[in-house]
mmCIF file with all atom_site columns, C-alpha atoms in Angstrom:
data_model
loop_
_atom_site.group_PDB
_atom_site.id
_atom_site.type_symbol
_atom_site.label_atom_id
_atom_site.label_alt_id
_atom_site.label_comp_id
_atom_site.label_asym_id
_atom_site.label_entity_id
_atom_site.label_seq_id
_atom_site.pdbx_PDB_ins_code
_atom_site.Cartn_x
_atom_site.Cartn_y
_atom_site.Cartn_z
_atom_site.occupancy
_atom_site.B_iso_or_equiv
_atom_site.pdbx_formal_charge
_atom_site.auth_seq_id
_atom_site.auth_comp_id
_atom_site.auth_asym_id
_atom_site.auth_atom_id
_atom_site.pdbx_PDB_model_num
ATOM 1   C CA . MET K 1 1   ? -8.228  -8.790  -7.535  1.00 0.00 ? 589 MET K CA 1
ATOM 2   C CA . GLU K 1 2   ? -5.072  -8.084  -5.847  1.00 0.00 ? 590 GLU K CA 1
ATOM 3   C CA . ILE K 1 3   ? -2.962  -4.816  -7.174  1.00 0.00 ? 591 ILE K CA 1
ATOM 4   C CA . PHE K 1 4   ? -0.261  -6.268  -5.704  1.00 0.00 ? 592 PHE K CA 1
ATOM 5   C CA . ILE K 1 5   ? 1.114   -8.588  -3.078  1.00 0.00 ? 593 ILE K CA 1
ATOM 6   C CA . LYS K 1 6   ? 4.678   -7.945  -1.275  1.00 0.00 ? 594 LYS K CA 1
ATOM 7   C CA . LYS K 1 7   ? 6.830   -9.698  1.424   1.00 0.00 ? 595 LYS K CA 1
ATOM 8   C CA . LEU K 1 8   ? 7.185   -6.540  3.782   1.00 0.00 ? 596 LEU K CA 1
ATOM 9   C CA . THR K 1 9   ? 11.189  -5.628  4.322   1.00 0.00 ? 597 THR K CA 1
ATOM 10  C CA . SER K 1 10  ? 12.821  -3.527  6.698   1.00 0.00 ? 598 SER K CA 1
ATOM 11  C CA . VAL K 1 11  ? 12.928  -0.564  4.728   1.00 0.00 ? 599 VAL K CA 1
ATOM 12  C CA . ASP K 1 12  ? 9.450   -1.224  3.846   1.00 0.00 ? 600 ASP K CA 1
ATOM 13  C CA . ILE K 1 13  ? 8.385   -0.437  6.863   1.00 0.00 ? 601 ILE K CA 1
ATOM 14  C CA . GLU K 1 14  ? 10.702  2.346   8.523   1.00 0.00 ? 602 GLU K CA 1
ATOM 15  C CA . ARG K 1 15  ? 10.689  4.866   5.412   1.00 0.00 ? 603 ARG K CA 1
ATOM 16  C CA . GLN K 1 16  ? 8.271   3.709   2.169   1.00 0.00 ? 604 GLN K CA 1
ATOM 17  C CA . LEU K 1 17  ? 6.882   0.767   0.731   1.00 0.00 ? 605 LEU K CA 1
ATOM 18  C CA . GLU K 1 18  ? 8.350   0.195   -2.915  1.00 0.00 ? 606 GLU K CA 1
ATOM 19  C CA . LEU K 1 19  ? 5.295   -1.015  -4.997  1.00 0.00 ? 607 LEU K CA 1
ATOM 20  C CA . PRO K 1 20  ? 6.397   -4.355  -6.502  1.00 0.00 ? 608 PRO K CA 1
ATOM 21  C CA . ASN K 1 21  ? 6.933   -4.989  -10.288 1.00 0.00 ? 609 ASN K CA 1
ATOM 22  C CA . ASP K 1 22  ? 3.974   -6.690  -11.450 1.00 0.00 ? 610 ASP K CA 1
ATOM 23  C CA . THR K 1 23  ? 1.742   -3.903  -9.699  1.00 0.00 ? 611 THR K CA 1
ATOM 24  C CA . ARG K 1 24  ? -1.745  -3.931  -11.371 1.00 0.00 ? 612 ARG K CA 1
ATOM 25  C CA . ILE K 1 25  ? -1.112  -0.424  -12.335 1.00 0.00 ? 613 ILE K CA 1
ATOM 26  C CA . GLU K 1 26  ? -4.316  0.118   -14.123 1.00 0.00 ? 614 GLU K CA 1
ATOM 27  C CA . ASP K 1 27  ? -6.174  -0.042  -10.769 1.00 0.00 ? 615 ASP K CA 1
ATOM 28  C CA . LEU K 1 28  ? -4.713  2.427   -9.092  1.00 0.00 ? 616 LEU K CA 1
ATOM 29  C CA . PRO K 1 29  ? -5.994  5.807   -9.481  1.00 0.00 ? 617 PRO K CA 1
ATOM 30  C CA . PRO K 1 30  ? -4.903  7.641   -12.379 1.00 0.00 ? 618 PRO K CA 1
ATOM 31  C CA . PHE K 1 31  ? -1.717  10.170  -12.155 1.00 0.00 ? 619 PHE K CA 1
ATOM 32  C CA . HIS K 1 32  ? -2.865  12.656  -14.870 1.00 0.00 ? 620 HIS K CA 1
ATOM 33  C CA . GLY K 1 33  ? 0.718   13.024  -15.915 1.00 0.00 ? 621 GLY K CA 1
ATOM 34  C CA . SER K 1 34  ? 1.048   14.477  -11.958 1.00 0.00 ? 622 SER K CA 1
ATOM 35  C CA . ARG K 1 35  ? 4.338   12.795  -9.925  1.00 0.00 ? 623 ARG K CA 1
ATOM 36  C CA . ASP K 1 36  ? 1.993   11.701  -7.007  1.00 0.00 ? 624 ASP K CA 1
ATOM 37  C CA . ILE K 1 37  ? -1.296  10.692  -6.257  1.00 0.00 ? 625 ILE K CA 1
ATOM 38  C CA . GLU K 1 38  ? -3.171  10.491  -2.999  1.00 0.00 ? 626 GLU K CA 1
ATOM 39  C CA . PHE K 1 39  ? -6.275  8.443   -2.172  1.00 0.00 ? 627 PHE K CA 1
ATOM 40  C CA . PRO K 1 40  ? -7.439  6.431   1.416   1.00 0.00 ? 628 PRO K CA 1
ATOM 41  C CA . ILE K 1 41  ? -6.880  3.098   2.063   1.00 0.00 ? 629 ILE K CA 1
ATOM 42  C CA . LYS K 1 42  ? -9.081  1.186   4.392   1.00 0.00 ? 630 LYS K CA 1
ATOM 43  C CA . PHE K 1 43  ? -7.398  -1.484  6.654   1.00 0.00 ? 631 PHE K CA 1
ATOM 44  C CA . GLY K 1 44  ? -8.142  -3.621  9.879   1.00 0.00 ? 632 GLY K CA 1
ATOM 45  C CA . HIS K 1 45  ? -11.166 -4.627  11.593  1.00 0.00 ? 633 HIS K CA 1
ATOM 46  C CA . ASP K 1 46  ? -12.402 -1.569  12.247  1.00 0.00 ? 634 ASP K CA 1
ATOM 47  C CA . GLY K 1 47  ? -12.028 -0.266  8.633   1.00 0.00 ? 635 GLY K CA 1
ATOM 48  C CA . VAL K 1 48  ? -9.857  2.933   9.735   1.00 0.00 ? 636 VAL K CA 1
ATOM 49  C CA . GLU K 1 49  ? -9.048  4.663   6.631   1.00 0.00 ? 637 GLU K CA 1
ATOM 50  C CA . VAL K 1 50  ? -5.761  6.855   6.199   1.00 0.00 ? 638 VAL K CA 1
ATOM 51  C CA . ASP K 1 51  ? -4.564  9.005   3.055   1.00 0.00 ? 639 ASP K CA 1
ATOM 52  C CA . VAL K 1 52  ? -1.723  7.585   1.289   1.00 0.00 ? 640 VAL K CA 1
ATOM 53  C CA . HIS K 1 53  ? 0.248   8.874   -1.173  1.00 0.00 ? 641 HIS K CA 1
ATOM 54  C CA . CYS K 1 54  ? 2.182   7.073   -4.104  1.00 0.00 ? 642 CYS K CA 1
ATOM 55  C CA . SER K 1 55  ? 4.840   8.636   -5.711  1.00 0.00 ? 643 SER K CA 1
ATOM 56  C CA . ARG K 1 56  ? 7.048   8.086   -8.703  1.00 0.00 ? 644 ARG K CA 1
ATOM 57  C CA . ILE K 1 57  ? 10.347  7.580   -7.629  1.00 0.00 ? 645 ILE K CA 1
ATOM 58  C CA . ALA K 1 58  ? 13.176  7.329   -10.309 1.00 0.00 ? 646 ALA K CA 1
ATOM 59  C CA . GLY K 1 59  ? 9.923   4.945   -12.417 1.00 0.00 ? 647 GLY K CA 1
ATOM 60  C CA . ARG K 1 60  ? 9.234   3.220   -9.398  1.00 0.00 ? 648 ARG K CA 1
ATOM 61  C CA . LEU K 1 61  ? 5.911   3.840   -7.596  1.00 0.00 ? 649 LEU K CA 1
ATOM 62  C CA . ALA K 1 62  ? 6.149   3.855   -3.578  1.00 0.00 ? 650 ALA K CA 1
ATOM 63  C CA . PHE K 1 63  ? 3.712   4.512   -1.149  1.00 0.00 ? 651 PHE K CA 1
ATOM 64  C CA . THR K 1 64  ? 5.031   7.194   1.088   1.00 0.00 ? 652 THR K CA 1
ATOM 65  C CA . ARG K 1 65  ? 3.125   9.740   3.356   1.00 0.00 ? 653 ARG K CA 1
ATOM 66  C CA . GLY K 1 66  ? 0.487   8.095   5.386   1.00 0.00 ? 654 GLY K CA 1
ATOM 67  C CA . TRP K 1 67  ? 2.421   4.654   4.729   1.00 0.00 ? 655 TRP K CA 1
ATOM 68  C CA . VAL K 1 68  ? 4.061   4.495   8.232   1.00 0.00 ? 656 VAL K CA 1
ATOM 69  C CA . GLU K 1 69  ? 0.957   5.147   9.893   1.00 0.00 ? 657 GLU K CA 1
ATOM 70  C CA . ILE K 1 70  ? -0.732  2.062   8.874   1.00 0.00 ? 658 ILE K CA 1
ATOM 71  C CA . THR K 1 71  ? 2.392   0.153   9.986   1.00 0.00 ? 659 THR K CA 1
ATOM 72  C CA . ARG K 1 72  ? 2.223   1.594   12.838  1.00 0.00 ? 660 ARG K CA 1
ATOM 73  C CA . ASN K 1 73  ? -1.162  0.916   13.441  1.00 0.00 ? 661 ASN K CA 1
ATOM 74  C CA . LEU K 1 74  ? -1.179  -2.721  12.199  1.00 0.00 ? 662 LEU K CA 1
ATOM 75  C CA . ARG K 1 75  ? 2.061   -3.491  13.983  1.00 0.00 ? 663 ARG K CA 1
ATOM 76  C CA . LEU K 1 76  ? 3.786   -4.792  11.014  1.00 0.00 ? 664 LEU K CA 1
ATOM 77  C CA . ASN K 1 77  ? 6.982   -6.427  10.618  1.00 0.00 ? 665 ASN K CA 1
ATOM 78  C CA . ALA K 1 78  ? 9.377   -7.025  8.046   1.00 0.00 ? 666 ALA K CA 1
ATOM 79  C CA . GLY K 1 79  ? 8.262   -10.799 6.686   1.00 0.00 ? 667 GLY K CA 1
ATOM 80  C CA . ASP K 1 80  ? 4.623   -9.862  6.919   1.00 0.00 ? 668 ASP K CA 1
ATOM 81  C CA . VAL K 1 81  ? 2.858   -9.915  3.316   1.00 0.00 ? 669 VAL K CA 1
ATOM 82  C CA . VAL K 1 82  ? 0.094   -7.060  2.646   1.00 0.00 ? 670 VAL K CA 1
ATOM 83  C CA . ALA K 1 83  ? -2.518  -6.996  -0.277  1.00 0.00 ? 671 ALA K CA 1
ATOM 84  C CA . LEU K 1 84  ? -3.686  -4.566  -1.830  1.00 0.00 ? 672 LEU K CA 1
ATOM 85  C CA . ARG K 1 85  ? -7.065  -4.829  -3.581  1.00 0.00 ? 673 ARG K CA 1
ATOM 86  C CA . LYS K 1 86  ? -9.864  -2.321  -5.177  1.00 0.00 ? 674 LYS K CA 1
ATOM 87  C CA . GLU K 1 87  ? -13.138 -3.471  -3.569  1.00 0.00 ? 675 GLU K CA 1
ATOM 88  C CA . ASP K 1 88  ? -16.292 -3.460  -5.939  1.00 0.00 ? 676 ASP K CA 1
ATOM 89  C CA . ASN K 1 89  ? -17.457 -0.058  -4.847  1.00 0.00 ? 677 ASN K CA 1
ATOM 90  C CA . GLY K 1 90  ? -14.129 1.380   -5.703  1.00 0.00 ? 678 GLY K CA 1
ATOM 91  C CA . ARG K 1 91  ? -12.798 1.595   -2.571  1.00 0.00 ? 679 ARG K CA 1
ATOM 92  C CA . TYR K 1 92  ? -8.818  0.307   -1.700  1.00 0.00 ? 680 TYR K CA 1
ATOM 93  C CA . LYS K 1 93  ? -8.857  -2.085  1.352   1.00 0.00 ? 681 LYS K CA 1
ATOM 94  C CA . MET K 1 94  ? -5.513  -3.329  2.521   1.00 0.00 ? 682 MET K CA 1
ATOM 95  C CA . THR K 1 95  ? -5.328  -6.789  4.127   1.00 0.00 ? 683 THR K CA 1
ATOM 96  C CA . VAL K 1 96  ? -2.258  -8.362  6.136   1.00 0.00 ? 684 VAL K CA 1
ATOM 97  C CA . ARG K 1 97  ? -0.895  -11.877 6.486   1.00 0.00 ? 685 ARG K CA 1
ATOM 98  C CA . SER K 1 98  ? 1.583   -12.274 9.267   1.00 0.00 ? 686 SER K CA 1
ATOM 99  C CA . GLY K 1 99  ? 5.215   -13.669 8.293   1.00 0.00 ? 687 GLY K CA 1
ATOM 100 C CA . SER K 1 100 ? 5.743   -15.643 11.406  1.00 0.00 ? 688 SER K CA 1
ATOM 101 C CA . ALA K 1 101 ? 2.244   -17.233 10.764  1.00 0.00 ? 689 ALA K CA 1
#
C-alpha cells in the first residue's frame, strides 16, 4: 500500500517535495522526537537508492536533501505523479507515472 501519492508541482521539482496531508505517517521511519529523519528510497528500473531527508517544516512533512537528486535522475516534470510505498522487506520504493502519458 502506498504511503502517499502526489502530482508534482514546479516547486516539488526545484526545491522540496511537500508530502500530502493524507500521507500515512505511521509507515515512515519514526522521528523519535526529532525534527527530521533520513532514510534510503529506491527508485528507477535499476534500483538506485538515495538517502532522503524528511523534515517537519511548520507542521508539514517535506522531503528535502536527496529529493532533488531523485528528480534529476528520473527527469521528473511538473504534472508527473509519484508514489512512495514500503516494501515487504521494510525498504522504501518510489514509482513514477508520467503526467504526459
